[in-house]
Every structure is written in structure tokens, then in C-alpha cells.
Short mmCIF file of C-alpha atoms in Angstrom, two decimals:
data_model
loop_
_atom_site.label_atom_id
_atom_site.label_comp_id
_atom_site.label_asym_id
_atom_site.label_seq_id
_atom_site.Cartn_x
_atom_site.Cartn_y
_atom_site.Cartn_z
CA MET A 421 108.60 64.21 90.27
CA LEU A 422 112.14 62.90 90.23
CA THR A 423 114.36 64.29 92.92
CA ARG A 424 116.86 65.53 90.40
CA ASP A 425 114.13 67.52 88.60
CA ARG A 426 113.08 69.39 91.73
CA ARG A 427 114.19 72.97 92.16
CA MET A 428 116.13 74.18 95.17
CA HIS A 429 113.44 76.68 96.25
CA GLU A 430 110.93 73.81 96.30
CA ILE A 431 113.15 71.62 98.43
CA PHE A 432 113.96 74.41 100.88
CA GLU A 433 110.52 76.05 100.68
CA GLN A 434 111.79 79.38 99.42
CA GLN A 435 110.13 81.90 97.11
CA PRO A 436 111.36 81.48 93.55
CA GLU A 437 112.85 84.48 91.76
CA ILE A 438 110.08 85.77 89.56
CA ARG A 439 112.03 88.65 88.07
CA SER A 440 113.68 88.66 84.66
CA PHE A 441 115.07 92.22 85.02
CA LEU A 442 114.46 92.81 81.30
CA PRO A 443 113.44 96.30 80.17
CA ASP A 444 110.12 96.93 78.48
CA VAL A 445 109.09 99.63 76.02
CA THR A 446 105.89 100.39 77.92
CA ILE A 447 107.78 101.21 81.15
CA SER A 448 109.83 104.43 81.16
CA SER A 449 112.95 103.06 82.85
CA ASN A 450 114.33 99.96 84.48
CA ARG A 451 114.33 101.42 87.99
CA CYS A 452 112.56 99.15 90.49
CA ILE A 453 109.10 100.09 91.66
CA GLY A 454 106.89 99.01 94.56
CA ILE A 455 103.14 99.59 94.39
CA GLU A 456 100.40 99.53 97.04
CA VAL A 457 96.83 99.67 95.77
CA GLU A 458 94.22 100.29 98.48
CA LEU A 459 90.77 98.87 97.82
CA GLU A 460 87.44 98.43 99.56
CA ASN A 461 84.85 95.67 99.30
CA ALA A 462 87.73 93.33 98.69
CA HIS A 463 86.65 90.12 100.49
CA SER A 464 87.04 87.99 97.38
CA LEU A 465 90.70 88.92 96.97
CA PHE A 466 91.66 87.07 100.15
CA ASP A 467 90.65 83.73 98.62
CA GLU A 468 93.24 83.77 95.88
CA ALA A 469 97.00 83.68 95.61
CA TYR A 470 98.60 85.94 93.03
CA LYS A 471 102.02 85.59 91.51
CA TYR A 472 103.06 89.22 91.80
CA TRP A 473 100.72 90.62 94.46
CA ARG A 474 100.11 90.03 98.14
CA VAL A 475 96.73 90.88 99.68
CA ILE A 476 97.02 92.56 103.07
CA PRO A 477 93.98 93.51 105.19
CA ASP A 478 93.75 97.26 105.85
CA ASP A 479 91.66 98.16 108.87
CA SER A 480 91.74 101.88 108.08
CA LEU A 481 89.44 101.16 105.12
CA ARG A 482 85.82 99.95 105.10
CA ASN A 483 84.01 96.80 103.92
CA SER A 484 86.91 94.39 103.99
CA GLY A 485 89.49 96.94 103.02
CA ALA A 486 92.68 95.54 101.59
CA GLU A 487 95.92 96.57 100.04
CA LEU A 488 97.33 94.81 97.00
CA VAL A 489 101.07 95.10 97.40
CA LEU A 490 103.75 93.99 94.95
CA ARG A 491 105.55 91.01 96.46
CA GLN A 492 108.89 92.59 95.61
CA PRO A 493 110.17 95.63 93.75
CA LEU A 494 109.82 95.14 90.00
CA ALA A 495 110.98 96.86 86.85
CA GLY A 496 110.55 96.62 83.07
CA THR A 497 108.95 93.43 81.77
CA ASP A 498 108.28 92.10 85.27
CA LEU A 499 106.38 95.24 86.19
CA LYS A 500 104.41 95.03 82.95
CA LYS A 501 103.44 91.43 83.79
CA ALA A 502 102.46 92.42 87.33
CA LEU A 503 100.23 95.20 86.01
CA HIS A 504 98.70 92.71 83.58
CA GLU A 505 97.93 90.41 86.50
CA LEU A 506 96.41 93.37 88.33
CA SER A 507 94.07 94.00 85.35
CA GLY A 508 92.94 90.41 85.71
CA VAL A 509 92.30 90.88 89.42
CA PHE A 510 90.07 93.89 88.74
CA TYR A 511 88.31 92.16 85.85
CA ASN A 512 87.56 89.03 87.87
CA ASN A 513 86.45 90.93 90.98
CA PRO A 514 84.19 93.72 89.71
CA GLU A 515 82.74 94.34 93.19
CA VAL A 516 86.10 95.65 94.41
CA ASN A 517 86.12 99.45 94.48
CA ALA A 518 88.44 102.35 95.09
CA SER A 519 86.50 104.82 97.27
CA GLU A 520 87.66 108.33 98.19
CA ARG A 521 89.33 106.80 101.27
CA THR A 522 91.70 104.75 99.15
CA SER A 523 94.88 105.67 97.34
CA VAL A 524 97.71 104.24 95.28
CA HIS A 525 101.20 104.56 96.74
CA VAL A 526 104.20 104.11 94.50
CA HIS A 527 107.70 103.45 95.87
CA VAL A 528 110.62 104.24 93.58
CA ASP A 529 113.94 102.58 94.38
CA ALA A 530 116.36 105.21 95.72
CA ARG A 531 119.12 103.01 97.11
CA ASP A 532 121.58 103.88 94.36
CA LEU A 533 120.87 107.61 94.39
CA THR A 534 123.34 110.09 95.85
CA VAL A 535 122.16 112.66 98.38
CA ASN A 536 122.47 115.23 95.58
CA GLN A 537 120.20 113.16 93.33
CA VAL A 538 117.62 112.74 96.10
CA GLY A 539 117.76 116.54 96.47
CA ASN A 540 117.12 116.75 92.71
CA VAL A 541 114.11 114.44 92.99
CA LEU A 542 112.69 116.47 95.86
CA THR A 543 113.22 119.81 94.10
CA THR A 544 111.73 118.50 90.85
CA TYR A 545 108.75 117.10 92.73
CA ILE A 546 108.14 120.45 94.45
CA ALA A 547 108.48 122.35 91.18
CA ALA A 548 105.85 120.11 89.58
CA GLU A 549 103.72 119.34 92.62
CA SER A 550 100.43 120.80 91.44
CA ALA A 551 100.71 118.94 88.12
CA LEU A 552 101.44 115.68 89.90
CA TYR A 553 98.47 116.12 92.24
CA LYS A 554 96.26 116.88 89.28
CA LEU A 555 97.45 113.73 87.61
CA GLY A 556 96.94 111.79 90.83
CA GLY A 557 93.32 112.91 90.94
CA LYS A 558 91.85 116.16 92.19
CA ASN A 559 90.57 114.45 95.32
CA ARG A 560 94.10 114.21 96.59
CA TYR A 561 95.06 117.92 96.38
CA ASP A 562 92.61 119.08 99.01
CA ASN A 563 92.65 115.72 100.73
CA ILE A 564 93.34 115.17 104.38
CA TYR A 565 95.73 112.26 104.08
CA CYS A 566 98.62 113.90 102.29
CA PRO A 567 98.60 117.66 101.87
CA GLY A 568 101.03 118.95 99.28
CA VAL A 569 104.19 120.73 100.28
CA SER A 570 102.52 123.93 99.08
CA ALA A 571 100.00 123.54 101.89
CA ALA A 572 102.24 122.07 104.60
CA THR A 573 104.98 124.69 104.49
CA GLU A 574 106.17 123.89 108.00
CA GLN A 575 107.91 120.84 106.48
CA MET A 576 110.25 123.17 104.58
CA PRO A 577 113.09 123.28 107.18
CA VAL A 578 113.23 119.46 107.15
CA MET A 579 113.35 119.44 103.36
CA ARG A 580 116.16 122.00 103.28
CA GLN A 581 118.34 119.53 105.15
CA ILE A 582 118.16 117.26 102.10
CA VAL A 583 119.02 119.89 99.50
CA ARG A 584 121.55 121.73 101.68
CA PRO A 585 122.99 119.07 103.97
CA ARG A 586 125.97 120.05 106.10
CA ASN A 587 126.77 116.42 106.84
CA THR A 588 125.34 112.89 106.77
CA THR A 589 123.60 113.48 110.10
CA ASP A 590 121.44 116.16 108.45
CA VAL A 591 120.28 113.66 105.83
CA ILE A 592 119.51 110.99 108.44
CA ARG A 593 117.71 113.52 110.63
CA ALA A 594 115.64 114.84 107.73
CA CYS A 595 114.52 111.34 106.72
CA ASN A 596 113.72 110.54 110.35
CA GLU A 597 111.76 113.74 110.88
CA TRP A 598 109.90 113.47 107.61
CA CYS A 599 106.17 113.24 108.04
CA LYS A 600 104.95 110.47 105.77
CA TYR A 601 101.53 112.06 105.34
CA THR A 602 102.62 114.33 102.51
CA GLY A 603 102.63 113.75 98.76
CA ILE A 604 106.28 112.68 98.83
CA ASN A 605 107.67 110.57 101.64
CA LEU A 606 111.42 110.39 102.20
CA ARG A 607 111.04 108.54 105.48
CA SER A 608 110.52 105.48 103.33
CA ILE A 609 114.23 105.60 102.39
CA ILE A 610 115.01 104.43 105.94
CA GLU A 611 112.35 101.76 105.96
CA ARG A 612 112.50 100.45 102.38
CA GLY A 613 115.23 102.26 100.47
CA SER A 614 112.60 103.95 98.35
CA ILE A 615 111.00 107.34 97.86
CA GLU A 616 107.26 107.00 98.24
CA PHE A 617 104.72 109.03 96.25
CA ARG A 618 101.30 109.20 97.89
CA ALA A 619 99.46 111.76 95.79
CA HIS A 620 97.50 109.32 93.65
CA GLU A 621 93.88 108.65 94.52
CA GLY A 622 92.54 105.11 94.67
CA THR A 623 91.73 103.60 91.29
CA THR A 624 90.96 100.30 89.61
CA SER A 625 92.33 101.57 86.31
CA VAL A 626 95.62 99.87 85.52
CA THR A 627 96.15 102.36 82.69
CA ARG A 628 96.17 105.21 85.21
CA ILE A 629 98.54 103.35 87.53
CA ARG A 630 100.92 102.66 84.62
CA GLU A 631 100.76 106.30 83.55
CA TRP A 632 101.53 107.45 87.10
CA VAL A 633 104.49 105.07 87.38
CA ASN A 634 105.86 106.22 84.03
CA VAL A 635 105.57 109.90 84.93
CA LEU A 636 107.47 109.26 88.19
CA LEU A 637 110.14 107.21 86.40
CA THR A 638 110.60 109.95 83.81
CA MET A 639 110.98 112.46 86.62
CA PHE A 640 113.62 110.25 88.23
CA ARG A 641 115.54 110.00 84.98
CA TYR A 642 115.71 113.78 84.80
CA ALA A 643 116.69 114.02 88.49
CA GLU A 644 119.51 111.50 88.04
CA ASN A 645 121.08 113.54 85.27
CA VAL A 646 120.57 117.13 86.31
CA GLU A 647 123.58 118.70 88.04
CA ASN A 648 122.08 119.78 91.36
CA PRO A 649 118.87 121.12 92.95
CA LYS A 650 119.86 124.66 91.99
CA GLN A 651 119.87 123.68 88.33
CA VAL A 652 116.40 122.19 88.79
CA GLY A 653 115.41 125.62 90.14
CA THR A 654 116.87 127.29 87.05
CA HIS A 655 114.90 124.96 84.79
CA ALA A 656 111.73 125.55 86.84
CA SER A 657 112.16 129.31 86.35
CA LEU A 658 111.64 128.82 82.59
CA GLY A 659 107.90 128.32 83.11
CA ALA A 660 105.50 125.39 83.26
CA SER A 661 105.65 124.23 79.62
CA ALA A 662 109.42 124.43 79.22
CA PHE A 663 109.98 122.72 82.58
CA ALA A 664 107.44 119.96 81.89
CA GLU A 665 108.99 119.27 78.50
CA ARG A 666 112.47 119.07 79.98
CA VAL A 667 111.49 116.84 82.92
CA PHE A 668 108.64 114.72 81.64
CA ARG A 669 109.62 114.59 77.92
CA GLN A 670 107.02 112.56 76.05
CA LYS A 671 104.80 112.65 79.14
CA ALA A 672 104.78 116.48 79.21
CA ASN A 673 101.36 116.67 77.54
CA VAL A 674 99.93 114.47 80.30
CA VAL A 675 101.35 116.76 82.98
CA LEU A 676 100.28 119.97 81.23
CA GLU A 677 96.74 118.78 80.51
CA ASP A 678 93.89 121.02 81.75
CA GLY A 679 96.19 123.97 82.46
CA VAL A 680 96.32 123.28 86.20
CA TYR A 681 100.10 123.24 86.21
CA GLU A 682 100.26 126.56 84.32
CA ARG A 683 97.97 128.07 86.92
CA TYR A 684 99.91 126.92 89.97
CA SER A 685 103.41 126.76 88.55
CA HIS A 686 104.40 130.19 89.87
CA ASN A 687 103.55 129.17 93.40
CA ASN A 688 105.37 125.87 92.86
CA TYR A 689 108.37 127.91 91.74
CA ILE A 690 108.19 130.05 94.91
CA ASN A 691 108.23 126.78 96.88
CA VAL A 692 111.41 125.83 95.03
CA ILE A 693 113.04 129.15 95.92
CA ASP A 694 111.94 128.68 99.52
CA LEU A 695 113.44 125.18 99.50
CA LEU A 696 116.77 126.18 97.98
CA ARG A 697 117.44 129.32 99.98
CA GLU A 698 119.65 129.41 103.01
CA ALA A 699 116.75 130.70 105.12
CA LYS A 700 119.07 132.61 107.43
CA GLU A 701 117.19 134.32 110.18
CA TYR A 702 116.76 138.05 109.69
CA LYS A 703 117.07 139.94 112.95
CA PRO A 704 115.06 143.14 112.95
CA GLU A 705 115.90 145.93 115.37
CA PRO A 706 114.49 144.75 118.73
CA ASN A 707 112.12 146.93 120.70
CA LYS A 708 113.82 147.29 124.06
CA GLU A 709 110.79 148.96 125.58
CA ALA A 710 108.57 145.98 124.86
CA ALA A 711 107.18 144.24 127.92
CA PRO A 712 109.14 141.16 128.97
CA THR A 713 107.82 138.18 127.14
CA THR A 714 106.27 135.14 128.67
CA ASP A 715 106.22 133.40 125.33
CA ILE A 716 108.02 130.09 125.89
CA GLU A 717 109.41 129.98 122.34
CA SER A 718 111.05 133.39 122.72
CA ILE A 719 112.53 132.38 126.09
CA LEU A 720 113.98 129.23 124.54
CA ALA A 721 115.33 131.25 121.58
CA GLU A 722 117.02 133.69 123.98
CA LEU A 723 118.44 130.78 125.96
CA ASP A 724 119.77 129.31 122.70
CA ASN A 725 121.44 132.61 121.82
CA PHE A 726 122.94 132.82 125.30
CA ILE A 727 124.37 129.30 125.06
CA MET B 670 76.45 112.73 94.25
CA ILE B 671 77.82 111.98 97.68
CA ASP B 672 76.21 109.24 99.72
CA MET B 673 77.17 109.23 103.41
CA THR B 674 75.68 107.51 106.41
CA SER B 675 75.16 109.54 109.59
CA GLU B 676 78.15 107.79 111.06
CA ASP B 677 80.27 108.74 108.04
CA ILE B 678 79.24 112.37 108.30
CA ASN B 679 80.02 112.47 112.01
CA ARG B 680 83.39 110.81 111.53
CA THR B 681 84.33 113.01 108.62
CA TYR B 682 82.89 116.45 109.28
CA ALA B 683 81.41 116.80 112.80
CA GLU B 684 82.92 119.65 114.84
CA THR B 685 84.87 121.02 111.91
CA TYR B 686 84.31 124.00 109.64
CA LEU B 687 83.21 123.81 106.02
CA GLY B 688 82.19 126.67 103.76
CA PHE B 689 78.77 127.98 102.77
CA MET B 690 78.72 129.80 99.44
CA ASP B 691 76.53 132.89 99.01
CA GLU B 692 73.76 132.54 96.45
CA ASP B 693 75.58 134.91 94.10
CA ALA B 694 78.77 132.86 94.64
CA ASN B 695 80.68 135.94 95.83
CA LYS B 696 81.59 134.92 99.31
CA VAL B 697 82.05 131.81 101.41
CA HIS B 698 80.83 131.88 105.01
CA PRO B 699 82.19 129.57 107.72
CA LEU B 700 79.85 126.72 108.52
CA PHE B 701 80.39 124.72 111.71
CA VAL B 702 79.09 121.15 111.45
CA LEU B 703 77.31 120.12 114.64
CA GLY B 704 76.45 116.55 113.68
CA ALA B 705 74.48 114.29 111.38
CA THR B 706 70.71 114.10 111.63
CA GLU B 707 70.19 111.28 109.13
CA ARG B 708 71.82 109.81 106.03
CA ASN B 709 73.34 112.65 103.93
CA ASN B 710 72.00 115.35 106.29
CA PHE B 711 73.51 117.32 109.12
CA ASN B 712 72.95 120.32 111.37
CA ALA B 713 75.33 123.23 111.22
CA ILE B 714 75.79 126.85 112.24
CA ILE B 715 76.50 129.37 109.48
CA TYR B 716 78.51 132.40 110.56
CA PHE B 717 77.30 135.26 108.39
CA ASP B 718 79.09 138.60 108.72
CA ASP B 719 76.90 139.90 111.51
CA GLU B 720 74.72 137.01 112.60
CA ARG B 721 74.75 133.28 112.97
CA GLU B 722 72.09 130.80 112.01
CA GLU B 723 71.55 127.13 112.79
CA ARG B 724 70.14 125.08 109.93
CA SER B 725 69.85 121.60 108.55
CA PHE B 726 71.73 120.80 105.32
CA SER B 727 72.16 118.07 102.80
CA ILE B 728 75.75 117.08 102.12
CA ASN B 729 74.90 117.50 98.42
CA ASP B 730 73.67 121.08 98.82
CA PRO B 731 75.47 122.98 96.02
CA GLN B 732 76.16 125.87 98.41
CA ILE B 733 78.22 123.66 100.72
CA VAL B 734 81.95 124.00 100.06
CA LEU B 735 83.77 120.79 100.95
CA THR B 736 87.17 121.66 99.46
CA TYR B 737 89.97 122.83 101.68
CA PRO B 738 90.93 126.47 101.11
CA ASP B 739 94.47 127.21 99.91
CA SER B 740 97.11 127.81 102.55
CA GLY B 741 98.95 131.09 102.75
CA ALA B 742 98.98 134.59 104.17
CA VAL B 743 95.59 136.23 104.68
CA THR B 744 94.39 139.58 105.98
CA VAL B 745 92.21 139.01 109.04
CA SER B 746 89.56 141.33 110.48
CA ASP B 747 90.70 144.01 107.95
CA ASN B 748 93.52 145.09 110.23
CA ASP B 749 96.08 142.32 110.67
CA ALA B 750 97.55 139.32 108.89
CA VAL B 751 98.46 135.73 109.65
CA PHE B 752 99.98 132.85 107.74
CA VAL B 753 98.04 129.62 107.76
CA SER B 754 99.54 126.31 106.71
CA ARG B 755 98.44 122.73 107.17
CA GLN B 756 99.93 120.15 109.48
CA ALA B 757 101.34 117.21 107.58
CA GLN B 758 99.62 114.53 109.63
CA ARG B 759 96.98 111.89 109.36
CA GLN B 760 93.64 113.67 109.55
CA TRP B 761 90.49 111.68 109.89
CA ARG B 762 88.27 114.76 109.78
CA ARG B 763 87.95 116.47 106.45
CA GLY B 764 86.77 119.89 107.56
CA ILE B 765 88.92 122.67 108.94
CA THR B 766 89.94 122.40 112.59
CA SER B 767 92.62 124.08 114.66
CA ARG B 768 94.30 120.71 115.22
CA HIS B 769 95.21 120.49 111.56
CA LEU B 770 96.51 124.00 111.06
CA VAL B 771 99.65 125.91 111.93
CA ILE B 772 98.89 129.60 112.44
CA THR B 773 101.74 132.10 112.44
CA GLY B 774 100.72 135.50 113.83
CA ASP B 775 98.63 136.88 116.65
CA LYS B 776 95.29 135.40 115.78
CA LYS B 777 93.54 132.47 117.33
CA PHE B 778 91.53 129.95 115.35
CA ASP B 779 87.92 131.14 115.08
CA PRO B 780 85.17 131.60 112.45
CA ALA B 781 86.74 134.92 111.38
CA LEU B 782 89.94 133.11 110.46
CA VAL B 783 88.03 130.45 108.54
CA ARG B 784 86.21 133.27 106.70
CA ALA B 785 89.58 134.86 105.85
CA MET B 786 90.91 131.52 104.57
CA TYR B 787 87.93 131.02 102.26
CA ASN B 788 87.92 134.65 101.08
CA PRO B 789 91.56 135.73 101.18
CA THR B 790 92.00 139.49 100.83
CA TYR B 791 95.24 141.23 100.01
CA ILE B 792 96.13 144.86 100.50
CA GLY B 793 98.15 146.88 97.99
CA TYR B 794 101.67 147.72 99.15
CA ALA B 795 101.13 151.50 99.30
CA ALA B 796 97.86 151.21 101.24
CA LEU B 797 99.40 148.62 103.54
CA ILE B 798 102.37 150.81 104.45
CA ALA B 799 100.17 153.91 104.81
CA GLY B 800 97.78 152.03 107.08
CA ILE B 801 100.56 150.66 109.27
CA GLU B 802 102.26 154.08 109.51
CA SER B 803 99.05 155.84 110.46
CA GLY B 804 98.22 153.14 112.98
CA SER B 805 94.84 152.36 111.40
CA ILE B 806 95.90 148.78 110.82
CA ASN B 807 98.40 146.51 112.47
CA GLY B 808 99.28 144.66 109.29
CA GLY B 809 98.06 142.95 106.18
CA ALA B 810 98.80 140.36 103.54
CA LEU B 811 100.34 141.48 100.24
CA ASP B 812 99.80 138.09 98.63
CA ARG B 813 99.80 134.41 99.60
CA ASN B 814 103.46 134.52 100.58
CA PHE B 815 104.26 138.02 101.85
CA TRP B 816 102.74 139.92 104.73
CA ILE B 817 103.78 142.96 106.74
CA ARG B 818 102.83 143.72 110.32
CA LYS B 819 103.83 145.54 113.44
CA ASN B 820 105.19 143.36 116.19
CA VAL B 821 105.77 144.73 119.69
CA LYS B 822 109.06 142.88 119.87
CA TYR B 823 110.55 145.02 117.10
CA VAL B 824 110.92 148.75 116.51
CA ASN B 825 109.83 148.65 112.86
CA PRO B 826 107.09 146.73 111.04
CA VAL B 827 108.47 143.40 109.89
CA VAL B 828 108.19 141.78 106.47
CA MET B 829 107.24 138.13 106.62
CA PHE B 830 107.80 135.52 103.93
CA ARG B 831 105.45 132.75 104.92
CA THR B 832 106.44 131.92 108.52
CA GLN B 833 109.77 133.71 108.62
CA VAL B 834 110.78 137.30 109.28
CA ILE B 835 112.81 138.22 106.20
CA GLY B 836 113.06 141.98 106.50
CA GLU B 837 111.69 145.19 107.96
CA TYR B 838 110.19 148.50 106.91
CA LYS B 839 112.79 151.06 107.87
CA ASP B 840 113.41 154.71 106.96
CA GLY B 841 110.64 154.74 104.38
CA GLY B 842 111.75 151.59 102.56
CA ILE B 843 111.84 147.82 102.78
CA LEU B 844 115.07 146.15 103.85
CA ILE B 845 115.42 142.51 102.77
CA LYS B 846 118.85 140.90 102.83
CA ASP B 847 118.04 137.67 100.95
CA LYS B 848 118.37 138.66 97.27
CA GLU B 849 116.08 136.02 95.79
CA ILE B 850 113.34 136.65 98.30
CA GLY B 851 113.87 140.39 97.77
CA ALA B 852 113.26 139.87 94.04
CA LEU B 853 110.10 137.88 94.76
CA PHE B 854 108.93 140.63 97.10
CA GLU B 855 109.43 143.27 94.39
CA GLU B 856 107.44 141.10 92.02
CA ALA B 857 104.64 140.86 94.59
CA VAL B 858 104.67 144.67 95.00
CA ASN B 859 104.47 145.10 91.21
CA VAL B 860 101.44 142.84 91.09
CA ASN B 861 99.78 144.54 94.05
CA PRO B 862 101.26 148.08 94.19
#
């Protein structure tokens, strides 16, 4: 090849830009997405190089466990092409499987979101959590890797710092203290600038992965435009169908399928109220005759009050 | 059909609790997994109401309940209540263990608590208040989110919303300052009067 025909990335051994940044009708919005697909029995994947995907060994899985990870965040047409390549990977490697130990993690770009909009995403997620878990596969709702917020209620004080932050420190602290082993992971904002969704079970169905991505993108579009988390709460109070139609639009039927969301939506709504409330401590009348406590938490609380 | 090696069973379920469904599917008993005996089989202790029994099971036995019970407030031992939620953490074992739970209330993790989690019972508001006033019970759960109990640290029985004290029973009525939670509490009382 003539020198003048060579590209700069070839001369300097850099990765070429593979993204066109063009929108696509099959992808709900042009927000960038990262995807990690965990797989088992994946020895054959290590032999090949893919344009859009990296293959990373995952020792927490069995039989040559691996993760297929998008090389870089993609949107629109680029994402469509990457998913097409993924179909090819599954077709050409039929021995690869997605056992109950595997999952699909989707990262949605959150770098341009305001704190208020992240609060909207979180509140919307909590209001629709049971539906999202159902969509992600029933194995994930009672799973051990990422319990839903409904089950791990002790995360609530951390979450409140996102929807009711007093200052930037609260936001930083909340992201730092976030436990990533829940259905939604805000810690990923620090590490990757994204909000991670972990509620989807492992799958080799690209159709399901695309559906999951589109549902999340539709949710983000709603969260970007709604006024504040309180308004999300107001919309959630309208009931499962009305809320799903407002948030997920053309994807509402997917979310409402099987009636699981209807069944759990009231408890999801109580989670939203719990999230949005001030949660001021109520101080009942103390029993002065009670024996002195040796409970370390009470001693620390008294010391706090004294200070 | 689940297919698990002995090693898989031990890694996933040994020394944790699962459920064992009654034949008439009315009640789930705690079942403590001792360890695998061979592929797809394990030994476990079932804690029936008044006796325990060690048996061998297949992981595919339809009476074995592998799903995690819902979190929330539960009435325990018919006379008190606790709130059980799950730790958000990486959990290699799938069954129920104390390491993976956060228990709010005066009850330690034991088979009785696992039984209460699998078979949550709620007490109607009127019966709950009457029981607490008469001293026949220390407390009880009204639903998954609200529970009322006596606590030696306070003069009056306290109303709990999940893990937080949100009010108290005082002068024959409930005092809750948070309006939204108060409305939810009223709703819970209407459902379970």
C-alpha cells in the first residue's frame, strides 16, 4: 500500500473510530449504551476478533466463562450493527450458553444528565421495578446477585441522597456508597459515567437484549423530560397501566405483559413514597424507667445527639 | 429440570434454608440443607411446627421451594413482629442465611423466622391494638410495610414503617407526623381493619 493511502490510525497503531453516530429506527434513542453479555462454555469465542465486541474471561462463571463487552459505548445504527454481529457470534458458536449464573448488564450513558434527571431515572426505575425484573427474566427477581430495591430496603437512605441532595457532596457520597449488587447501579457513574442495569438474566437471544435496551432508553427519555422525581411519583400514583403508557409508550404492552406489574405496582409505589419522603426521625416519648442500654447503636445515637 | 453436581449443590445451598411445601400446598416449612449426597440429591432437616426430621431430597422434588420469600414485616411466634430485608451484596449461596438478611426488631435469625418469612401473617389493626393493650402480644405486622410493637425504650407502642419509627399509639389513637406515610397507614388499616 502506498504511504499516502495509509490511514493515521494504521501508522500510529490506534483503534479506528467505528461509530457513525447515526440514529436508527430500531433503537429507541441515540443515547450511548454499553453492554456486557456473560456466557459459559465460551472457549471458542477467545479465538476470534470481533469488530464491536471484546471477549474477556470471567472466572466467576464456569466452563470457560466469558463476557462479551462492547468495545465502546454505541448508539443508533452502530448499536444495531453491533447487535447484528452478536447474532452472528451466537449463530456460529451454538455451544455457548447463558446459564442461571450469567446475566446481561446494560450501561446507559448518564454523563449529560443533571442530578435532577438522575433522580428521575432512579424514581422511575423504582416505580417500575417489578415490571423491569419480569422483563429481565423471573430468575433475576429472587436471584442472589442483585436483589431489587423492594427487597433491599436498607439502600433507601443512600438513594434519598440522590433525589433529595443537600449539596454535591451528597451526590458523590451516594454514588460511592451505592452497592452495585442491586438491579440499578449508580456507582457506575463514578467509574464509567453510566447508570448500570443488572436485572436481566443471561441470554443468547439478541431480540431480548434489543428489547431490554429499548425499554431502558424509553425510560430514560421520559426521565429526561419529566420535571422532577416528585412528578414521577405523581405519575406513578395513577396506577400501573397509566404509568407504563406514560413512561414506556409503545413499549408499555411489553412491560404490562403477564400482569406482574399490576400485581406489584402498589408496593413499587410505596417504595417511591419511601424514596421521596424526608424520612425525618420520629421521636416517641422515651421510657425513662427503662434499664440503661448496652446497645452500641443507641449509645452512639445518644453521643451524636450530645455532640 | 435442574441438574446440579454435588459440588454445585454444596456451593449453592449447603448450610442455608430453603422451603418445604406441605402436600396440600398450604404452608411452607423451613428446610435446612446439610449437604449434597450425590448429583441432584442432598440431606436436609425439615422444621415442622412441633418436630424436626432429617431426610434425603432431590433438588427437583416439587415440594422444595427454591424461591426467595418476599421481604417485609412479618408477625413472628404469634406475639411480635420484625422487618426483614435483604443485604444488597454478592451472595454465592442461594438459600436464606443470616448473613444475607437485615433484621429490624428483637428477633434473632432462626427456623421460626424463616417460617414467618415463607408464611407471612398479618394481624388486623383492632386485634393488634387490643392484644398490645392487654399485654397478650408484644406486637404484630399489619402488612408488609407497617408493624406496631412495644419497645422498652418508649412509653407507648411504636408504629414502624419498614425499619423506621414513624409514630406511636397514644391516648387511644395513632400519631403519625409524616402526612404521606400517615395516608398509607390509613390505607393499610382499611385493608386490614
